[in-house]
Amino acid sequence: MANRRDFLKTAAMATAAAALPSLADEIVSQKESFSTKGTKPIVLSTWNFGLQANVAAWEVLKNNGKALDAVEAGVKIPEGDPTERSVGYGGRPDRDGRVTLDACIMDENSNIGSVGCLEHIKHPISVARAVMEKSPHVMLVGDGALQFALSQGFKKENLLVADSEREWKEWLKTSEYKPIANIENHDTIGMIALDANGDLSGACTTSGMAFKMHGRLGDSPIIGAGLYVDNEIGAATATGHGEEVIRITGSHLVVELMRQGKSPQKACEEAVARIVNLSKKRNKDLKDIQVGFIALNKKGEYGSYCLQGGFNYAVHDATGNRLIDPPYFLK
Ligand code: SD4
């Protein structure tokens, strides 16, 4: 079972390897953290829970399945896992004790679907896909998203697990909301894949920042911010402080930089550099921010960059499944 990685603690790669011996075929060092040797099929996802998610996605990809089906199947793994406290079932609640989920999905034909602030449904990514395929809209939020999910046959469930409830009650004792204080309480799975047919798709899903204001949306349900796919160019997804990713329309920016000829690695670096520069201009302390991008181009080359250490991502191709520790800005 993949454990959640703390953003600010640069966990030793050896620790990660020990925790996940059967999933990771290798742990890759920083200098080998991107690839300019394109391959397909291939799938990338954020954080070490991505290793397990990649296994599910790979089942689809290795059988010549579609990238869209692969990314949905992949991210459903942490969504359905009550021990993953930042995605789907088991996610940490908002300040009112409500588990509100955000997710979006995008396919090779630029079809998009998204849900925000969705309660009681274990697999928001599948609701996002239903929005994409079965509604005239691209984004549904709150009660409307729930009503739509129920109309599509999704089951209403309690998503607040005992551990999350306990943490929330502990938090209530101070009730001080400072995103800085919660910097370790947020992860997201973003997954991007290139299938054997050469098509790209992506999915992104999260419970967002723990103890956020009720109704808060981060980047993860926003196409262009938390996820973007252009089947001619590449795909990108983000994790970290959604507010900062939205500010630069991060994933769309990464894809546009690849369109200009940048490698996936350089595109991620430039997107992070924009956040760094804006934060400096806005007098925000970089130490209080974490953002990470992963990117994949049409050739199957990939890369990643983040603002602070502690982030990792998982890559599965025909050579195996591995956890990668990307370079980062703030030393
Ligand atoms: C959000 N981007 O809600 C998400 C949280 C996240 O890693 O990615 N955490 O802002």
XYZ file of N, CA and C in Angstrom, residues 78-323:
738
model
N -6.337 4.704 -5.747
C -6.298 5.502 -4.507
C -7.662 6.075 -4.129
N -8.509 6.378 -5.113
C -9.848 6.887 -4.769
C -10.610 5.912 -3.873
N -10.465 4.629 -4.146
C -11.235 3.622 -3.409
C -10.554 3.144 -2.142
N -9.356 3.671 -1.863
C -8.566 3.179 -0.735
C -8.778 4.085 0.494
N -9.420 3.573 1.541
C -9.703 4.426 2.706
C -8.457 4.841 3.475
N -7.318 4.194 3.201
C -6.100 4.602 3.911
C -5.384 5.745 3.186
N -5.779 6.041 1.970
C -5.231 7.212 1.264
C -6.047 8.415 1.678
N -5.458 9.319 2.404
C -6.188 10.357 3.108
C -6.285 11.661 2.327
N -6.007 11.579 1.039
C -6.018 12.819 0.269
C -6.743 12.684 -1.058
N -7.347 11.515 -1.259
C -8.049 11.244 -2.515
C -9.272 10.396 -2.196
N -10.415 10.736 -2.746
C -11.596 9.872 -2.699
C -12.013 9.447 -1.299
N -12.460 8.205 -1.197
C -12.900 7.603 0.060
C -11.743 7.649 1.068
N -11.995 8.221 2.258
C -10.913 8.333 3.250
C -10.232 9.685 3.226
N -10.568 10.519 2.243
C -9.936 11.843 2.147
C -10.263 12.696 3.373
N -9.371 13.613 3.675
C -9.616 14.500 4.824
C -10.749 15.471 4.497
N -11.538 15.827 5.509
C -12.690 16.703 5.256
C -12.305 18.171 5.202
N -13.303 18.986 4.882
C -13.116 20.432 4.977
C -13.321 20.860 6.433
N -13.307 22.163 6.684
C -13.389 22.634 8.074
C -14.737 22.321 8.726
N -15.755 22.016 7.892
C -17.061 21.654 8.432
C -17.219 20.147 8.602
N -16.139 19.419 8.368
C -16.201 17.970 8.539
C -16.781 17.245 7.326
N -16.864 17.941 6.202
C -17.448 17.338 5.000
C -16.342 16.960 4.015
N -16.399 15.728 3.534
C -15.419 15.291 2.538
C -15.938 15.738 1.174
N -15.220 16.656 0.558
C -15.657 17.179 -0.746
C -14.563 16.898 -1.781
N -14.960 16.274 -2.857
C -13.988 15.754 -3.819
C -14.013 16.512 -5.143
N -12.834 16.608 -5.743
C -12.668 17.291 -7.032
C -11.986 16.328 -8.010
N -12.441 16.329 -9.265
C -11.782 15.462 -10.252
C -12.063 15.966 -11.666
N -11.128 15.672 -12.574
C -11.418 15.940 -13.990
C -10.716 14.927 -14.870
N -11.201 14.849 -16.097
C -10.694 13.858 -17.052
C -10.702 14.486 -18.442
N -9.736 14.107 -19.279
C -9.657 14.679 -20.640
C -9.144 13.611 -21.580
N -9.777 13.502 -22.758
C -9.365 12.421 -23.673
C -8.648 12.962 -24.910
N -8.379 12.056 -25.826
C -7.566 12.399 -27.002
C -8.305 13.297 -27.992
N -9.615 13.382 -27.844
C -10.394 14.250 -28.729
C -10.787 15.558 -28.055
N -10.075 15.884 -26.972
C -10.374 17.095 -26.191
C -11.765 17.080 -25.586
N -12.335 15.905 -25.402
C -13.540 15.805 -24.580
C -13.113 15.983 -23.131
N -13.918 16.723 -22.375
C -13.564 17.003 -20.983
C -14.771 16.826 -20.065
N -14.480 16.446 -18.830
C -15.524 16.333 -17.823
C -14.921 16.598 -16.459
N -15.722 17.212 -15.590
C -15.175 17.609 -14.294
C -16.264 17.685 -13.237
N -15.880 17.363 -12.006
C -16.778 17.590 -10.869
C -15.991 18.315 -9.779
N -16.680 19.197 -9.070
C -16.045 19.925 -7.975
C -16.924 19.874 -6.739
N -16.271 19.794 -5.593
C -16.995 19.836 -4.316
C -18.108 18.777 -4.278
N -17.786 17.619 -4.772
C -18.745 16.501 -4.818
C -18.641 15.711 -3.515
N -19.798 15.485 -2.872
C -19.812 14.708 -1.632
C -20.433 13.341 -1.856
N -20.038 12.381 -1.008
C -20.713 11.078 -0.868
C -20.494 10.089 -2.006
N -19.658 10.412 -2.968
C -19.452 9.477 -4.079
C -17.980 9.074 -4.096
N -17.765 7.768 -4.027
C -16.408 7.256 -3.842
C -15.487 7.503 -5.041
N -16.054 7.480 -6.238
C -15.206 7.613 -7.431
C -15.574 8.850 -8.252
N -15.125 10.024 -7.789
C -15.440 11.249 -8.539
C -14.924 11.226 -9.974
N -13.845 10.481 -10.215
C -13.318 10.470 -11.592
C -14.338 9.856 -12.553
N -15.082 8.852 -12.065
C -16.070 8.221 -12.945
C -17.280 9.131 -13.143
N -17.563 9.952 -12.132
C -18.638 10.941 -12.310
C -18.173 11.992 -13.330
N -16.901 12.395 -13.224
C -16.360 13.359 -14.200
C -16.464 12.777 -15.617
N -16.166 11.496 -15.731
C -16.265 10.869 -17.060
C -17.723 10.839 -17.534
N -18.633 10.604 -16.591
C -20.057 10.610 -16.967
C -20.496 12.010 -17.386
N -19.977 13.041 -16.693
C -20.280 14.420 -17.111
C -19.824 14.609 -18.562
N -18.624 14.101 -18.846
C -18.049 14.240 -20.196
C -18.881 13.504 -21.244
N -19.322 12.309 -20.899
C -19.939 11.451 -21.918
C -21.459 11.518 -21.941
N -22.045 11.897 -20.805
C -23.508 11.763 -20.734
C -24.245 13.034 -20.370
N -23.528 14.149 -20.297
C -24.230 15.409 -20.017
C -23.867 16.405 -21.117
N -24.660 17.462 -21.251
C -24.319 18.479 -22.263
C -23.265 19.463 -21.749
N -22.783 19.245 -20.506
C -21.870 20.207 -19.875
C -20.474 19.606 -19.689
N -19.569 20.411 -19.171
C -18.229 19.893 -18.900
C -17.874 19.939 -17.416
N -18.674 20.631 -16.609
C -18.308 20.768 -15.194
C -19.570 20.877 -14.345
N -19.663 20.030 -13.329
C -20.780 20.117 -12.380
C -20.195 20.176 -10.975
N -20.833 20.973 -10.115
C -20.295 21.107 -8.755
C -21.379 20.905 -7.694
N -20.912 20.592 -6.492
C -21.768 20.553 -5.315
C -22.977 19.649 -5.467
N -24.129 20.144 -4.990
C -25.356 19.343 -5.008
C -25.736 18.892 -6.414
N -25.508 19.769 -7.368
C -25.843 19.422 -8.755
C -25.020 18.244 -9.235
N -23.757 18.221 -8.857
C -22.896 17.098 -9.246
C -23.378 15.820 -8.574
N -23.787 15.951 -7.293
C -24.279 14.769 -6.573
C -25.576 14.253 -7.217
N -26.478 15.164 -7.487
C -27.748 14.752 -8.129
C -27.477 14.040 -9.444
N -26.563 14.600 -10.222
C -26.235 13.979 -11.503
C -25.655 12.580 -11.279
N -24.746 12.471 -10.302
C -24.126 11.166 -10.027
C -25.194 10.136 -9.657
N -26.109 10.546 -8.793
C -27.155 9.603 -8.363
C -28.028 9.208 -9.557
N -28.275 10.160 -10.430
C -29.107 9.854 -11.611
C -28.408 8.878 -12.541
N -27.088 8.818 -12.423
C -26.308 7.908 -13.279
C -26.050 6.564 -12.589
N -26.638 6.385 -11.416
C -26.517 5.088 -10.742
C -25.385 4.987 -9.733
N -24.681 6.095 -9.486
C -23.629 6.042 -8.456
C -24.289 5.949 -7.088
N -23.588 5.265 -6.164
C -24.151 5.016 -4.843
C -23.714 6.095 -3.848
N -24.654 6.531 -2.996
C -24.324 7.524 -1.968
C -23.690 6.822 -0.770
N -22.526 7.281 -0.355
C -21.816 6.615 0.751
C -21.229 7.654 1.707
N -20.942 7.193 2.923
C -20.209 8.056 3.848
C -18.721 7.900 3.555
N -18.060 8.998 3.228
C -16.643 8.912 2.851
C -15.698 9.287 3.985
N -16.270 9.755 5.106
C -15.421 10.205 6.224
C -15.024 9.003 7.080
N -13.774 8.622 7.023
C -13.310 7.483 7.822
C -12.880 7.969 9.205
N -12.793 7.025 10.136
C -12.532 7.373 11.541
C -11.247 8.179 11.709
N -10.184 7.798 11.012
C -8.912 8.513 11.183
C -9.025 9.963 10.724
N -9.721 10.162 9.612
C -9.876 11.540 9.110
C -10.732 12.350 10.075
N -11.769 11.717 10.616
C -12.645 12.412 11.555
C -11.870 12.811 12.810
N -11.020 11.888 13.270
C -10.221 12.169 14.463
C -9.295 13.367 14.205
N -8.634 13.359 13.057
C -7.724 14.470 12.734
C -8.460 15.788 12.640
N -9.647 15.735 12.063
C -10.444 16.957 11.917
C -10.831 17.490 13.305
N -11.237 16.596 14.193
C -11.628 17.035 15.543
C -10.433 17.619 16.281
N -9.291 17.046 16.057
C -8.058 17.574 16.642
C -7.811 18.985 16.106
N -7.951 19.135 14.807
C -7.748 20.429 14.151
C -8.722 21.479 14.687
N -9.952 21.033 14.974
C -10.983 21.968 15.448
C -10.591 22.638 16.764
N -9.708 21.966 17.516
C -9.321 22.536 18.817
C -8.667 23.898 18.630
N -7.982 24.084 17.527
C -7.415 25.412 17.255
C -8.199 26.111 16.154
N -8.720 25.321 15.234
C -9.482 25.842 14.082
C -8.740 26.934 13.334
N -7.455 26.873 13.409
C -6.698 27.905 12.719
C -6.409 27.428 11.324
N -6.944 28.110 10.346
C -6.660 27.673 8.989
C -5.559 28.512 8.394
N -4.448 27.846 8.261
C -3.360 28.494 7.550
C -2.896 27.452 6.563
N -3.026 27.705 5.277
C -2.548 26.711 4.322
C -1.125 26.279 4.621
N -0.340 27.196 5.182
C 1.038 26.833 5.525
C 1.052 25.700 6.560
N 0.114 25.781 7.513
C 0.075 24.757 8.551
C -0.365 23.420 7.977
N -1.094 23.499 6.880
C -1.618 22.266 6.295
C -0.820 21.812 5.081
N 0.373 22.352 4.995
C 1.151 22.109 3.785
C 1.394 20.607 3.567
N 1.367 19.854 4.668
C 1.617 18.426 4.511
C 0.338 17.632 4.303
N -0.781 18.339 4.325
C -2.048 17.611 4.293
C -2.729 17.639 2.946
N -1.972 17.586 1.912
C -2.638 17.556 0.609
C -1.799 16.828 -0.419
N -2.425 15.928 -1.071
C -1.849 15.219 -2.208
C -2.960 15.017 -3.216
N -2.550 14.730 -4.402
C -3.513 14.525 -5.492
C -2.947 13.463 -6.395
N -3.797 12.628 -6.966
C -3.260 11.814 -8.051
C -3.647 12.435 -9.384
N -2.602 12.773 -10.133
C -2.755 13.180 -11.524
C -2.098 12.093 -12.346
N -2.792 11.634 -13.380
C -2.241 10.539 -14.201
C -2.386 10.897 -15.669
N -1.302 10.687 -16.435
C -1.345 10.941 -17.877
C -0.784 9.723 -18.594
N -1.395 9.371 -19.724
C -0.983 8.140 -20.406
C -1.001 8.310 -21.913
N -0.107 7.549 -22.547
C -0.036 7.455 -24.006
C -0.255 5.985 -24.337
N -1.266 5.683 -25.144
C -1.565 4.267 -25.390
C -0.837 3.750 -26.629
N -0.994 2.466 -26.894
C -0.273 1.825 -27.995
C -0.671 2.424 -29.341
N -1.852 2.989 -29.380
C -2.348 3.623 -30.606
C -1.793 5.035 -30.790
N -1.073 5.520 -29.772
C -0.482 6.859 -29.851
C -1.398 7.962 -29.363
N -2.465 7.583 -28.656
C -3.389 8.584 -28.124
C -3.103 8.889 -26.658
N -3.310 10.159 -26.303
C -3.071 10.635 -24.933
C -4.378 10.912 -24.197
N -4.393 10.654 -22.893
C -5.504 11.053 -22.030
C -4.962 11.323 -20.632
N -5.796 11.967 -19.794
C -5.361 12.230 -18.426
C -6.520 12.285 -17.459
N -6.195 12.102 -16.173
C -7.193 12.169 -15.099
C -6.536 12.771 -13.870
N -7.327 13.454 -13.076
C -6.789 14.097 -11.874
C -7.873 14.048 -10.800
N -7.548 13.643 -9.575
C -8.587 13.513 -8.545
C -8.002 13.730 -7.148
N -8.784 14.375 -6.295
C -8.272 14.747 -4.965
C -9.406 15.075 -3.995
N -9.091 15.034 -2.708
C -10.018 15.613 -1.732
C -9.586 17.048 -1.403
N -8.539 17.505 -2.065
C -8.099 18.897 -1.914
C -7.387 19.127 -0.598
N -7.212 20.365 -0.264
C -6.499 20.686 0.971
C -7.354 20.356 2.181
N -6.757 19.696 3.129
C -7.474 19.360 4.358
C -7.945 20.627 5.060
N -9.150 20.590 5.586
C -9.705 21.660 6.421
C -9.857 22.987 5.660
N -9.965 22.858 4.353
C -10.242 24.020 3.494
C -11.617 24.593 3.841
N -11.901 25.795 3.374
C -13.251 26.352 3.512
C -14.211 25.491 2.701
N -15.417 25.333 3.202
C -16.395 24.567 2.439
C -16.663 25.298 1.111
N -16.602 24.558 0.038
C -16.826 25.162 -1.281
C -15.555 25.511 -2.016
N -14.417 25.408 -1.337
C -13.148 25.728 -1.997
C -12.831 24.711 -3.108
N -12.445 25.212 -4.269
C -11.941 24.348 -5.329
C -10.475 24.663 -5.541
N -9.707 23.638 -5.759
C -8.312 23.837 -6.140
C -8.186 23.718 -7.645
N -6.988 23.377 -8.079
C -6.731 23.238 -9.518
C -7.234 21.911 -10.090
N -7.372 20.918 -9.206
C -7.554 19.545 -9.710
C -8.798 19.320 -10.559
N -9.929 20.025 -10.330
C -11.064 19.808 -11.216
C -11.067 20.763 -12.410
N -10.046 21.593 -12.503
C -10.077 22.638 -13.538
C -9.187 22.248 -14.714
N -9.855 22.004 -15.834
C -9.114 21.661 -17.056
C -8.228 22.850 -17.424
N -6.971 22.571 -17.673
C -6.011 23.641 -17.973
C -5.147 23.958 -16.765
N -5.704 23.798 -15.578
C -4.927 24.035 -14.353
C -4.357 22.706 -13.860
N -5.233 21.832 -13.319
C -4.749 20.562 -12.774
C -4.420 19.515 -13.817
N -4.951 19.696 -15.017
C -4.766 18.683 -16.071
C -4.958 19.328 -17.431
N -4.134 18.898 -18.391
C -4.416 19.290 -19.776
C -3.826 18.262 -20.729
N -4.571 18.008 -21.784
C -4.146 17.035 -22.797
C -4.366 17.661 -24.168
N -3.340 17.619 -24.999
C -3.514 17.979 -26.411
C -2.930 16.818 -27.198
N -3.780 16.109 -27.888
C -3.340 14.853 -28.501
C -2.283 15.044 -29.592
N -2.097 16.274 -30.041
C -1.031 16.511 -31.032
C 0.304 16.766 -30.354
N 0.251 17.169 -29.088
C 1.466 17.675 -28.430
C 1.884 16.843 -27.214
N 0.996 16.764 -26.220
C 1.359 16.077 -24.988
C 0.324 16.315 -23.911
N 0.672 15.907 -22.704
C -0.249 16.023 -21.574
C 0.547 16.416 -20.336
N -0.146 17.089 -19.414
C 0.507 17.472 -18.154
C -0.519 17.474 -17.043
N -0.034 17.254 -15.823
C -0.907 17.348 -14.656
C -0.102 17.896 -13.487
N -0.840 18.399 -12.488
C -0.187 19.123 -11.399
C -0.603 18.576 -10.041
N 0.247 18.822 -9.062
C -0.093 18.561 -7.668
C 0.470 19.707 -6.844
N -0.104 19.915 -5.683
C 0.394 20.988 -4.836
C -0.665 22.034 -4.554
N -0.220 23.222 -4.245
C -1.157 24.299 -3.888
C -1.939 24.733 -5.119
N -3.193 24.323 -5.133
C -4.023 24.568 -6.302
C -4.127 26.035 -6.658
N -4.136 26.878 -5.647
C -4.270 28.318 -5.899
C -3.124 28.804 -6.799
N -1.929 28.267 -6.555
C -0.761 28.706 -7.346
C -0.797 28.130 -8.755
N -1.315 26.917 -8.881
C -1.398 26.280 -10.202
C -2.444 26.999 -11.062
N -3.573 27.345 -10.428
C -4.627 28.059 -11.167
C -4.090 29.405 -11.660
N -3.300 30.059 -10.806
C -2.792 31.398 -11.141
C -2.040 31.420 -12.478
N -1.385 30.320 -12.810
C -0.629 30.295 -14.082
C -1.271 29.348 -15.098
N -2.480 28.858 -14.820
C -3.108 27.841 -15.685
C -2.051 26.774 -16.009
N -1.540 26.164 -14.958
C -0.300 25.407 -15.025
C -0.195 24.306 -16.066
N -1.154 23.388 -16.088
C -0.991 22.241 -16.978
C -1.112 22.656 -18.443
N -1.985 23.607 -18.700
C -2.091 24.120 -20.067
C -0.786 24.801 -20.467
N -0.216 25.537 -19.532
C 1.057 26.210 -19.814
C 2.135 25.185 -20.182
N 2.205 24.105 -19.408
C 3.231 23.083 -19.684
C 3.037 22.516 -21.097
N 1.794 22.243 -21.465
C 1.543 21.684 -22.805
C 1.893 22.714 -23.881
N 1.564 23.973 -23.636
C 1.888 25.006 -24.634
C 3.403 25.182 -24.777
N 4.117 25.043 -23.676
C 5.581 25.133 -23.756
C 6.148 23.962 -24.556
N 5.527 22.794 -24.410
C 5.968 21.648 -25.230
C 5.651 21.921 -26.702
N 4.521 22.575 -26.953
C 4.174 22.921 -28.342
C 5.243 23.822 -28.968
N 5.842 24.654 -28.116
C 6.902 25.558 -28.612
C 8.237 24.830 -28.788
N 8.252 23.544 -28.504
C 9.467 22.765 -28.745
C 10.226 22.377 -27.498
N 9.743 22.786 -26.333
C 10.452 22.416 -25.094
C 10.228 20.935 -24.788
N 11.201 20.335 -24.160
C 11.033 18.949 -23.693
C 10.040 18.967 -22.532
N 9.442 17.810 -22.201
C 8.557 17.776 -21.032
C 9.265 18.284 -19.773
N 10.542 17.932 -19.619
C 11.291 18.360 -18.438
C 11.413 19.887 -18.392
N 11.855 20.470 -19.512
C 12.051 21.938 -19.553
C 10.720 22.664 -19.385
N 9.664 22.098 -19.958
C 8.350 22.745 -19.845
C 7.913 22.799 -18.381
N 8.122 21.706 -17.657
C 7.768 21.699 -16.222
C 8.619 22.705 -15.461
N 9.898 22.767 -15.812
C 10.795 23.703 -15.109
C 10.338 25.145 -15.317
N 9.937 25.455 -16.555
C 9.533 26.836 -16.830
C 8.225 27.196 -16.111
N 7.327 26.225 -16.033
C 6.059 26.492 -15.324
C 6.331 26.767 -13.839
N 7.204 25.983 -13.251
C 7.547 26.219 -11.834
C 8.235 27.581 -11.685
N 9.092 27.905 -12.660
C 9.790 29.202 -12.603
C 8.789 30.354 -12.605
N 7.709 30.201 -13.357
C 6.676 31.270 -13.361
C 6.080 31.435 -11.972
N 5.814 30.308 -11.316
C 5.234 30.392 -9.964
C 6.238 31.042 -9.017
N 7.495 30.676 -9.178
C 8.539 31.270 -8.328
C 8.568 32.781 -8.533
N 8.580 33.206 -9.791
C 8.682 34.644 -10.074
C 7.455 35.406 -9.569
N 6.289 34.833 -9.798
C 5.069 35.506 -9.333
C 5.036 35.580 -7.814
N 5.473 34.515 -7.172
C 5.458 34.506 -5.708
C 6.392 35.573 -5.167
N 7.538 35.717 -5.824
C 8.476 36.756 -5.379
C 7.852 38.128 -5.555
N 7.237 38.344 -6.712
C 6.591 39.648 -6.960
C 5.490 39.919 -5.943
N 4.808 38.872 -5.525
C 3.685 39.036 -4.607
C 4.121 38.949 -3.142
N 5.437 38.912 -2.951
C 5.989 38.832 -1.593
C 5.504 37.623 -0.812
N 5.359 36.516 -1.494
C 4.967 35.272 -0.833
C 6.228 34.452 -0.581
N 6.266 33.843 0.576
C 7.435 33.044 0.925
C 7.364 31.703 0.194
N 8.375 31.422 -0.608
C 8.367 30.178 -1.400
C 8.312 28.940 -0.520
N 8.815 29.087 0.700
C 8.836 27.926 1.600
C 7.422 27.461 1.953
N 6.466 28.367 1.782
C 5.080 28.018 2.117
C 4.333 27.396 0.949
N 5.011 27.233 -0.165
C 4.324 26.763 -1.373
C 4.969 25.469 -1.873
N 4.124 24.559 -2.308
C 4.647 23.425 -3.060
C 3.803 23.240 -4.302
N 4.468 23.029 -5.407
C 3.788 22.703 -6.660
C 4.689 21.746 -7.427
N 4.102 20.738 -8.012
C 4.860 19.823 -8.866
C 4.082 19.547 -10.146
N 4.809 19.453 -11.260
C 4.183 19.098 -12.536
C 4.831 17.827 -13.070
N 4.023 17.008 -13.752
C 4.578 15.922 -14.555
C 4.058 16.103 -15.978
N 4.894 15.732 -16.950
C 4.500 15.948 -18.348
C 4.986 14.816 -19.231
N 4.230 14.590 -20.297
C 4.487 13.501 -21.244
C 4.199 14.057 -22.631
N 5.109 13.816 -23.586
C 4.779 14.321 -24.921
C 4.307 13.199 -25.839
N 3.981 13.569 -27.032
C 3.367 12.636 -27.996
C 4.310 11.484 -28.348
N 5.633 11.740 -28.170
C 6.609 10.683 -28.480
C 6.803 9.719 -27.318
N 6.220 10.066 -26.163
C 6.409 9.208 -24.995
C 7.604 9.610 -24.163
N 8.156 10.810 -24.421
C 9.198 11.356 -23.541
C 8.507 12.016 -22.357
N 9.166 12.005 -21.206
C 8.502 12.572 -20.033
C 9.476 13.352 -19.156
N 8.912 14.117 -18.216
C 9.743 14.860 -17.277
C 8.891 15.417 -16.148
N 9.553 15.994 -15.168
C 8.842 16.529 -14.004
C 9.740 17.521 -13.274
N 9.101 18.474 -12.617
C 9.856 19.436 -11.809
C 8.933 19.937 -10.718
N 9.509 20.281 -9.570
C 8.649 20.812 -8.517
C 9.372 21.921 -7.764
N 8.623 22.593 -6.940
C 9.192 23.755 -6.259
C 10.076 23.334 -5.092
N 9.592 22.351 -4.332
C 10.365 21.885 -3.173
C 10.588 20.384 -3.280
N 11.549 19.904 -2.528
C 11.793 18.468 -2.489
C 10.655 17.744 -1.788
N 10.650 16.437 -1.927
C 9.637 15.628 -1.251
C 8.609 15.056 -2.201
N 8.537 15.611 -3.397
C 7.577 15.112 -4.391
C 8.216 13.967 -5.176
N 7.411 13.007 -5.558
C 7.884 11.982 -6.486
C 6.754 11.561 -7.414
N 7.127 10.835 -8.460
C 6.106 10.373 -9.398
C 6.477 8.996 -9.911
N 5.479 8.315 -10.438
C 5.676 6.931 -10.859
C 5.484 6.818 -12.368
N 6.358 6.031 -12.994
C 6.299 5.832 -14.450
C 6.245 4.335 -14.733
N 5.313 3.935 -15.562
C 5.228 2.533 -15.991
C 5.258 2.493 -17.511
N 6.255 1.742 -18.045
C 6.274 1.462 -19.478
C 6.637 -0.007 -19.627
N 7.009 -0.415 -20.826
C 7.266 -1.839 -21.042
C 8.452 -2.343 -20.220
N 9.318 -1.437 -19.777
C 10.477 -1.869 -18.989
C 10.156 -2.003 -17.501
N 8.985 -1.595 -17.080
C 8.608 -1.768 -15.676
C 7.995 -0.519 -15.069
N 7.799 -0.606 -13.758
C 7.139 0.454 -12.986
C 8.159 1.029 -12.019
N 8.356 2.325 -12.009
C 9.402 2.885 -11.138
C 8.975 4.214 -10.537
N 9.563 4.492 -9.407
C 9.281 5.742 -8.690
C 10.441 6.696 -8.953
